[in-house]
Amino acid sequence: MDDVNRRLQPWDSLDIVSLVHDMVDTSSVIALSNAYGQGAYTALCRFGGRSAGLIAYDETADGGCLTARAAVKAARFISFCDCFSLPVVTLLRSQNTVNPAVFQKDAPLNAAAQLTYAYADATCPKVMVLIGPVLGLSLSIFGCMTADVRYAWPHAFIGSRPQGHDTQVPVITVQTQPNNEDDATLATHAEQPVQDEAGAIPAAKTGLIDDIIEPESTRQFIIASLEMLASKRETGFPKKHGNMPL
């Protein structure tokens, strides 16, 4: 079995596949349906010797927007894992989840509804890690609120509006008046994100996430969470089955 305490290598790119291979047990990744719905990377893998299903949303595919194929692919994979009580680990980074021009069509909208349903209906252990900016409807569509354990990297940014539109997350502009100090120390114009409202710390304070973790320690936290959730048993409502939005 691979070292449980192995720390991740620094990751500062959008290559989600390299992050996955560094995070899971060595040589344990079996990617499924790579050529279909490339916006959602789905794979069977192991964390500390425990089998799991992993979903990572790839911003380099399809312009970073959720497509009908990617949503259906992820929904099917979640249902597959739930059938065999395999835990689902989700790595979420999504800045432009919903493209309004695309989502006016029926197919993407229905596929997004199926993905939301699949996350909510699954009773297997679910671990969510926010690894970057999460904007738009991502938290709802990708089942963040239905996860058993939710982590976020320190630089995770959680907002209610997608980027690339006039209604993007507001930015505070700080104007500093000139003075007699050295010119090198003057800051005439500075911009900073509204971390007080949409950063990882306020999200943790409101209970949206359970903990803020360092990227290098992500593997250790996931393994600990899967061990804690190994005995999870969930009793549903007395019904025959759910009503998936088909």
XYZ file of C-alpha atoms in Angstrom:
246
model
C 0.000 0.000 0.000
C 1.202 3.504 -0.827
C 2.349 5.833 1.963
C -0.708 7.341 3.634
C 1.228 10.417 4.749
C 2.719 11.169 1.334
C 2.393 14.881 0.611
C 1.402 16.256 -2.761
C 3.805 18.033 -5.048
C 3.188 21.767 -5.678
C 0.446 22.137 -8.279
C -0.161 25.448 -9.992
C -1.584 24.497 -13.360
C -4.895 23.338 -14.808
C -3.640 19.814 -15.552
C -6.182 18.001 -13.410
C -4.941 14.556 -14.466
C -1.484 15.122 -12.964
C -3.098 16.243 -9.707
C -5.245 13.111 -9.563
C -2.299 10.776 -10.155
C -0.299 12.541 -7.456
C -3.174 12.381 -4.983
C -4.253 8.720 -5.215
C -2.299 5.534 -4.541
C 0.450 4.903 -7.063
C -0.683 3.125 -10.255
C -4.258 2.761 -9.012
C -6.069 5.029 -11.489
C -8.456 3.502 -14.011
C -9.912 6.364 -16.051
C -13.329 5.743 -17.579
C -14.818 7.201 -20.789
C -11.948 9.603 -21.406
C -13.111 10.536 -24.900
C -16.683 11.310 -23.835
C -17.672 14.439 -21.906
C -14.092 15.519 -21.299
C -15.175 18.283 -18.930
C -15.683 15.617 -16.264
C -12.737 13.330 -15.481
C -14.029 10.103 -13.912
C -11.830 7.312 -12.591
C -11.737 4.373 -10.222
C -8.817 4.585 -7.833
C -7.590 3.845 -4.303
C -6.882 6.125 -1.351
C -4.798 4.433 1.316
C -5.823 1.044 -0.017
C -9.551 1.877 -0.083
C -11.317 1.731 -3.441
C -13.164 4.884 -4.464
C -14.613 6.734 -7.398
C -13.111 10.101 -8.256
C -14.610 12.963 -10.252
C -12.521 15.986 -11.214
C -13.966 18.757 -13.325
C -11.525 19.884 -16.000
C -11.587 23.606 -16.827
C -9.400 23.132 -19.883
C -12.188 21.278 -21.727
C -15.205 22.908 -23.377
C -14.171 26.390 -22.317
C -14.592 25.525 -18.657
C -18.364 25.214 -19.022
C -20.475 22.232 -18.076
C -21.809 20.388 -21.126
C -24.652 17.913 -21.329
C -22.255 15.055 -22.063
C -19.995 15.868 -19.098
C -22.969 16.185 -16.738
C -24.537 12.897 -17.839
C -21.153 11.162 -17.666
C -20.624 12.330 -14.071
C -24.205 11.460 -13.080
C -23.871 7.929 -14.437
C -20.552 7.471 -12.679
C -22.005 8.596 -9.331
C -24.920 6.175 -9.715
C -22.477 3.398 -10.597
C -20.398 4.047 -7.467
C -23.531 4.240 -5.335
C -24.668 0.821 -6.592
C -21.555 -0.778 -5.107
C -21.237 1.555 -2.081
C -18.012 3.007 -3.430
C -17.231 6.411 -1.898
C -17.192 9.350 -4.307
C -14.410 11.944 -4.068
C -15.011 15.170 -5.999
C -12.334 17.731 -6.881
C -14.161 20.916 -7.775
C -12.835 23.986 -9.533
C -15.315 25.715 -11.783
C -15.311 29.387 -12.762
C -17.817 29.276 -15.628
C -20.111 26.374 -14.847
C -23.130 27.729 -16.623
C -22.998 29.393 -20.021
C -26.354 31.209 -20.308
C -26.367 30.967 -24.099
C -25.903 27.193 -23.911
C -28.193 26.520 -20.965
C -31.188 27.990 -22.735
C -31.309 24.698 -24.566
C -33.139 21.750 -23.017
C -30.359 19.129 -23.160
C -27.737 20.839 -20.940
C -30.373 21.973 -18.456
C -31.817 18.489 -18.110
C -28.338 16.962 -17.842
C -27.449 19.388 -15.041
C -30.640 18.378 -13.234
C -29.651 14.715 -13.547
C -26.217 15.463 -12.088
C -27.736 17.349 -9.157
C -30.137 14.460 -8.554
C -27.362 11.852 -8.723
C -25.358 13.629 -6.011
C -28.409 14.084 -3.787
C -29.701 10.532 -4.259
C -26.387 8.736 -3.642
C -26.100 7.312 -0.118
C -22.454 6.268 -0.455
C -19.758 8.312 1.344
C -19.144 11.607 -0.455
C -16.075 13.822 0.007
C -15.788 17.215 -1.697
C -12.574 19.237 -2.075
C -12.759 22.778 -3.457
C -9.391 23.267 -5.154
C -9.954 26.678 -6.714
C -12.557 29.294 -7.611
C -16.099 27.927 -7.485
C -18.573 30.328 -9.078
C -22.043 30.324 -10.528
C -24.322 27.384 -9.782
C -21.422 25.020 -9.094
C -22.192 24.438 -5.416
C -25.728 23.300 -6.243
C -25.116 21.362 -9.440
C -22.045 19.515 -8.161
C -23.667 18.450 -4.901
C -21.494 20.393 -2.489
C -24.267 20.662 0.095
C -25.000 16.919 -0.027
C -21.376 15.874 0.627
C -20.586 14.278 3.972
C -17.255 16.113 4.271
C -16.304 19.347 2.508
C -12.763 20.734 2.382
C -11.333 23.809 0.668
C -7.847 24.930 -0.229
C -6.860 28.305 1.279
C -7.126 30.160 -2.046
C -10.557 28.714 -2.895
C -12.956 31.448 -3.900
C -16.682 30.828 -3.599
C -19.072 33.192 -5.385
C -22.650 33.221 -6.551
C -22.054 34.558 -10.065
C -20.094 33.147 -13.021
C -17.114 35.045 -14.352
C -17.098 36.683 -17.736
C -20.336 38.618 -17.175
C -21.235 42.055 -15.899
C -22.513 40.520 -12.664
C -19.222 38.984 -11.615
C -18.016 38.942 -8.017
C -17.441 42.548 -6.918
C -13.931 43.912 -6.460
C -12.976 46.518 -3.886
C -10.745 49.285 -5.193
C -8.420 50.910 -2.665
C -7.108 54.382 -3.507
C -4.078 55.637 -1.562
C -3.292 59.359 -1.409
C 0.307 60.421 -2.303
C 2.589 61.510 0.522
C 6.230 62.428 1.083
C 7.485 58.867 1.452
C 9.711 57.137 -1.048
C 8.005 56.710 -4.428
C 8.672 52.968 -4.303
C 6.362 52.653 -1.305
C 3.487 54.534 -2.826
C 0.479 52.505 -3.880
C -1.676 54.655 -6.076
C -4.128 52.005 -7.091
C -4.689 48.543 -5.718
C -7.366 45.968 -6.247
C -8.131 43.003 -4.051
C -10.892 40.394 -4.142
C -13.630 40.512 -1.590
C -12.160 37.693 0.478
C -14.179 38.822 3.478
C -17.330 37.686 1.683
C -16.362 34.903 -0.712
C -13.093 33.433 0.564
C -12.532 30.070 2.206
C -12.498 31.485 5.746
C -16.012 33.025 5.626
C -17.274 29.837 3.973
C -15.908 27.838 6.903
C -17.460 30.263 9.393
C -20.888 29.815 7.848
C -20.573 26.025 7.723
C -20.409 25.823 3.943
C -17.157 23.876 4.258
C -15.887 21.809 7.172
C -12.203 22.700 7.104
C -9.531 24.614 5.212
C -6.601 22.386 4.339
C -3.212 22.888 2.731
C -3.005 21.465 -0.822
C -0.017 19.289 0.107
C -2.089 17.539 2.814
C -5.151 16.808 0.673
C -4.375 13.108 0.326
C -4.086 12.642 4.095
C -7.418 14.372 4.768
C -9.238 12.380 2.091
C -7.911 9.079 3.455
C -8.916 10.060 6.998
C -12.397 11.037 5.798
C -12.909 7.782 3.907
C -11.851 5.826 6.983
C -14.303 7.783 9.121
C -17.138 7.244 6.615
C -16.417 3.548 6.037
C -19.284 2.534 8.335
C -21.750 5.095 6.970
C -25.315 3.820 6.781
C -28.101 6.044 5.537
C -31.779 5.219 5.797
C -33.939 6.874 3.189
C -37.607 7.691 3.121
C -40.051 4.770 2.750
C -40.397 4.884 -1.011
C -39.715 2.566 -3.909
C -37.198 4.808 -5.686
C -36.466 8.409 -6.504
C -37.858 10.372 -9.422
C -34.871 11.172 -11.649
C -35.388 14.111 -14.038
C -35.329 12.202 -17.337
